[in-house]
């Protein structure tokens, strides 16, 4: 194992609780501690990506640093939006910011377009303030997965274990090497292979495996379970304070949590982390891992619809997506990428929308319905349908995206952010991810 920690720079880790109800939210500070490495951020300019962002202002009011992100709280808030009874949610978050003495840190939420409102403010203390160090994760073990000759510089992905018992380190490392291999064979990661670095972080869990429901989330190192927010496939690491301690001091572009499970599932939250069930079959793993990294690393939105989600799909936020690959259409028939669409491509771009919805509504095995089909069969039918589209592979304006069959648009007929059978990212998604991979590290 080889690991070169970056040179220490003043940084503050802030463990917070992101709490609130259907109609309000707040941040509560749980811990402020000395850290060695700030989260990747934009220097000297505002980050306009994400539902949230932290912004660090110099004493003269100018922008020192900013980082956009998304949060599990916003997803929870969306699922309870229509509940007539008061609901209260509380979720762990952790941010590491540059330690700028007397700087003003703001945590903000997007309200409309590129406008944000402040939720929390903190004046940063002097460098000699009596603050503790980040609590150590004594059980952490690091493994470098690349050839030492490649060097330490580059875009580093941290592959972190979840749900592996102390005697399953070898099983985790095999899963981490598999994840590395999948990404290096997937565009645009493959195009940036010379810059990518992979490090495995093993943190044992008290027991082996991932609970099937949130009631068992306390069994794992980072509070992961299936069934998050009422969706069986949605597996999320909820203890971000513990995850932050596990990755403390390790500079990285993104965290990939590899969960010790073979049931289909995962999650990706922008500039937070992505999680995938590490022992799914090759087809599912090869789809889910790049898809969830699309969310967490590049801020891409889901393009699919026709699947069950518990989010409020009619709220104001649903119709004003910030993600670059999902767009409403304005009164002039324009979307975010209209300038890139060729004059010969019709807008909206026709495709077999109704047939896609029919296929997505077919009963799937396992089911008591005698007409239920294997998932793989339906996946193949969807892939064949989209491959046969006259405008397949062309940039256009295809209706149906981000859980809505109507009113939101995606850039191409198919994409890894749309279907499980897709073999590539669309142009907008690929270029967005390539930009992140080119500028990180």
mmCIF file of C-alpha atoms in Angstrom, residues 247-393:
data_model
loop_
_atom_site.group_PDB
_atom_site.id
_atom_site.type_symbol
_atom_site.label_atom_id
_atom_site.label_comp_id
_atom_site.label_asym_id
_atom_site.label_seq_id
_atom_site.Cartn_x
_atom_site.Cartn_y
_atom_site.Cartn_z
ATOM 1 C CA UNK A 247 -12.188 10.018 4.388
ATOM 2 C CA UNK A 248 -10.614 12.765 6.533
ATOM 3 C CA UNK A 249 -7.374 14.154 5.127
ATOM 4 C CA UNK A 250 -7.677 12.354 1.774
ATOM 5 C CA UNK A 251 -7.974 14.770 -1.122
ATOM 6 C CA UNK A 252 -10.462 13.493 -3.683
ATOM 7 C CA UNK A 253 -12.786 14.453 -6.517
ATOM 8 C CA UNK A 254 -15.551 12.067 -5.421
ATOM 9 C CA UNK A 255 -16.406 9.318 -2.951
ATOM 10 C CA UNK A 256 -17.796 5.999 -4.199
ATOM 11 C CA UNK A 257 -19.269 3.843 -1.442
ATOM 12 C CA UNK A 258 -19.191 0.156 -2.360
ATOM 13 C CA UNK A 259 -21.921 -1.662 -0.462
ATOM 14 C CA UNK A 260 -21.627 -5.365 0.360
ATOM 15 C CA UNK A 261 -24.803 -6.441 -1.424
ATOM 16 C CA UNK A 262 -25.936 -8.093 -4.645
ATOM 17 C CA UNK A 263 -29.488 -6.693 -4.779
ATOM 18 C CA UNK A 264 -29.999 -4.015 -7.421
ATOM 19 C CA UNK A 265 -29.665 -0.545 -5.928
ATOM 20 C CA UNK A 266 -27.655 2.560 -5.286
ATOM 21 C CA UNK A 267 -27.741 6.344 -5.064
ATOM 22 C CA UNK A 268 -25.847 9.421 -6.149
ATOM 23 C CA UNK A 269 -26.029 12.855 -4.541
ATOM 24 C CA UNK A 270 -24.117 15.713 -6.142
ATOM 25 C CA UNK A 271 -20.820 16.580 -4.446
ATOM 26 C CA UNK A 272 -21.707 14.244 -1.586
ATOM 27 C CA UNK A 273 -21.115 10.626 -2.611
ATOM 28 C CA UNK A 274 -22.479 7.827 -4.712
ATOM 29 C CA UNK A 275 -23.238 4.338 -3.435
ATOM 30 C CA UNK A 276 -23.644 1.130 -5.404
ATOM 31 C CA UNK A 277 -24.330 -2.459 -4.510
ATOM 32 C CA UNK A 278 -20.889 -3.862 -5.290
ATOM 33 C CA UNK A 279 -21.887 -7.437 -6.036
ATOM 34 C CA UNK A 280 -24.655 -6.957 -8.592
ATOM 35 C CA UNK A 281 -24.265 -8.867 -11.848
ATOM 36 C CA UNK A 282 -22.007 -7.366 -14.494
ATOM 37 C CA UNK A 283 -24.789 -5.753 -16.533
ATOM 38 C CA UNK A 284 -26.383 -3.992 -13.578
ATOM 39 C CA UNK A 285 -23.085 -2.976 -11.972
ATOM 40 C CA UNK A 286 -21.802 -1.663 -15.292
ATOM 41 C CA UNK A 287 -24.860 0.555 -15.559
ATOM 42 C CA UNK A 288 -25.422 1.677 -11.975
ATOM 43 C CA UNK A 289 -21.841 2.726 -11.160
ATOM 44 C CA UNK A 290 -21.365 5.229 -14.036
ATOM 45 C CA UNK A 291 -24.981 6.401 -13.686
ATOM 46 C CA UNK A 292 -24.663 7.224 -9.988
ATOM 47 C CA UNK A 293 -21.268 8.859 -10.537
ATOM 48 C CA UNK A 294 -23.004 10.999 -13.139
ATOM 49 C CA UNK A 295 -25.100 12.370 -10.281
ATOM 50 C CA UNK A 296 -22.438 12.703 -7.615
ATOM 51 C CA UNK A 297 -19.439 13.801 -9.659
ATOM 52 C CA UNK A 298 -20.996 15.868 -12.448
ATOM 53 C CA UNK A 299 -24.410 16.904 -11.169
ATOM 54 C CA UNK A 300 -26.378 15.126 -13.895
ATOM 55 C CA UNK A 301 -30.109 14.606 -13.478
ATOM 56 C CA UNK A 302 -32.119 11.426 -13.938
ATOM 57 C CA UNK A 303 -33.654 11.325 -17.390
ATOM 58 C CA UNK A 304 -35.919 8.332 -16.861
ATOM 59 C CA UNK A 305 -39.648 8.291 -16.219
ATOM 60 C CA UNK A 306 -42.227 5.558 -15.960
ATOM 61 C CA UNK A 307 -40.638 4.134 -12.788
ATOM 62 C CA UNK A 308 -42.042 4.526 -9.300
ATOM 63 C CA UNK A 309 -40.523 7.341 -7.245
ATOM 64 C CA UNK A 310 -41.787 8.922 -4.044
ATOM 65 C CA UNK A 311 -40.646 12.454 -4.893
ATOM 66 C CA UNK A 312 -43.106 15.266 -5.488
ATOM 67 C CA UNK A 313 -42.936 15.590 -9.269
ATOM 68 C CA UNK A 314 -45.269 18.592 -9.472
ATOM 69 C CA UNK A 315 -43.537 21.013 -7.096
ATOM 70 C CA UNK A 316 -41.837 24.190 -8.271
ATOM 71 C CA UNK A 317 -38.383 22.616 -7.933
ATOM 72 C CA UNK A 318 -39.402 19.768 -10.253
ATOM 73 C CA UNK A 319 -40.159 22.197 -13.065
ATOM 74 C CA UNK A 320 -36.993 24.254 -12.613
ATOM 75 C CA UNK A 321 -34.211 21.644 -12.817
ATOM 76 C CA UNK A 322 -30.680 23.022 -12.467
ATOM 77 C CA UNK A 323 -29.053 19.927 -13.947
ATOM 78 C CA UNK A 324 -27.519 20.535 -17.410
ATOM 79 C CA UNK A 325 -29.163 17.537 -19.107
ATOM 80 C CA UNK A 326 -32.796 18.213 -18.136
ATOM 81 C CA UNK A 327 -34.769 21.245 -19.255
ATOM 82 C CA UNK A 328 -38.241 22.704 -19.577
ATOM 83 C CA UNK A 329 -39.094 24.373 -22.885
ATOM 84 C CA UNK A 330 -39.701 28.119 -22.905
ATOM 85 C CA UNK A 331 -42.365 29.953 -24.889
ATOM 86 C CA UNK A 332 -39.961 30.251 -27.829
ATOM 87 C CA UNK A 333 -39.435 26.475 -27.948
ATOM 88 C CA UNK A 334 -35.935 26.697 -26.475
ATOM 89 C CA UNK A 335 -34.148 24.423 -23.991
ATOM 90 C CA UNK A 336 -30.745 24.719 -22.304
ATOM 91 C CA UNK A 337 -28.864 23.141 -25.215
ATOM 92 C CA UNK A 338 -30.904 24.590 -28.108
ATOM 93 C CA UNK A 339 -27.884 26.359 -29.588
ATOM 94 C CA UNK A 340 -26.276 22.936 -30.103
ATOM 95 C CA UNK A 341 -29.216 21.323 -31.947
ATOM 96 C CA UNK A 342 -28.790 21.115 -35.719
ATOM 97 C CA UNK A 343 -31.282 23.015 -37.905
ATOM 98 C CA UNK A 344 -32.404 19.770 -39.547
ATOM 99 C CA UNK A 345 -33.511 18.245 -36.208
ATOM 100 C CA UNK A 346 -37.213 18.803 -35.429
ATOM 101 C CA UNK A 347 -38.066 20.365 -32.051
ATOM 102 C CA UNK A 348 -39.549 18.690 -30.077
ATOM 103 C CA UNK A 349 -37.772 15.686 -31.539
ATOM 104 C CA UNK A 350 -40.206 12.839 -32.288
ATOM 105 C CA UNK A 351 -39.673 9.436 -30.734
ATOM 106 C CA UNK A 352 -41.807 6.423 -29.749
ATOM 107 C CA UNK A 353 -42.912 7.904 -26.445
ATOM 108 C CA UNK A 354 -46.146 5.907 -26.124
ATOM 109 C CA UNK A 355 -44.471 2.576 -26.910
ATOM 110 C CA UNK A 356 -41.760 3.292 -24.352
ATOM 111 C CA UNK A 357 -44.415 3.929 -21.695
ATOM 112 C CA UNK A 358 -46.148 0.683 -22.654
ATOM 113 C CA UNK A 359 -42.942 -1.274 -22.212
ATOM 114 C CA UNK A 360 -42.200 0.418 -18.890
ATOM 115 C CA UNK A 361 -45.667 -0.584 -17.653
ATOM 116 C CA UNK A 362 -45.235 -4.308 -18.330
ATOM 117 C CA UNK A 363 -45.279 -6.571 -15.253
ATOM 118 C CA UNK A 364 -41.839 -7.832 -14.315
ATOM 119 C CA UNK A 365 -40.605 -10.963 -12.587
ATOM 120 C CA UNK A 366 -40.747 -11.834 -9.755
ATOM 121 C CA UNK A 367 -44.498 -11.302 -9.758
ATOM 122 C CA UNK A 368 -47.730 -13.247 -9.289
ATOM 123 C CA UNK A 369 -48.834 -12.000 -12.708
ATOM 124 C CA UNK A 370 -48.520 -14.937 -15.143
ATOM 125 C CA UNK A 371 -47.686 -12.449 -17.917
ATOM 126 C CA UNK A 372 -44.689 -11.068 -16.033
ATOM 127 C CA UNK A 373 -41.497 -10.888 -18.076
ATOM 128 C CA UNK A 374 -37.862 -11.152 -17.044
ATOM 129 C CA UNK A 375 -36.286 -7.733 -16.497
ATOM 130 C CA UNK A 376 -33.603 -8.523 -19.086
ATOM 131 C CA UNK A 377 -36.235 -9.160 -21.774
ATOM 132 C CA UNK A 378 -37.922 -5.806 -21.244
ATOM 133 C CA UNK A 379 -34.549 -4.080 -21.086
ATOM 134 C CA UNK A 380 -33.631 -5.565 -24.472
ATOM 135 C CA UNK A 381 -36.952 -4.446 -25.955
ATOM 136 C CA UNK A 382 -36.451 -0.893 -24.692
ATOM 137 C CA UNK A 383 -32.883 -0.809 -26.020
ATOM 138 C CA UNK A 384 -34.025 -2.043 -29.449
ATOM 139 C CA UNK A 385 -36.818 0.541 -29.510
ATOM 140 C CA UNK A 386 -34.475 3.441 -28.777
ATOM 141 C CA UNK A 387 -31.715 2.208 -31.104
ATOM 142 C CA UNK A 388 -34.199 2.195 -33.984
ATOM 143 C CA UNK A 389 -35.238 5.812 -33.467
ATOM 144 C CA UNK A 390 -34.597 7.926 -36.605
ATOM 145 C CA UNK A 391 -32.830 10.548 -34.469
ATOM 146 C CA UNK A 392 -30.911 8.081 -32.283
ATOM 147 C CA UNK A 393 -27.459 9.360 -31.400
#
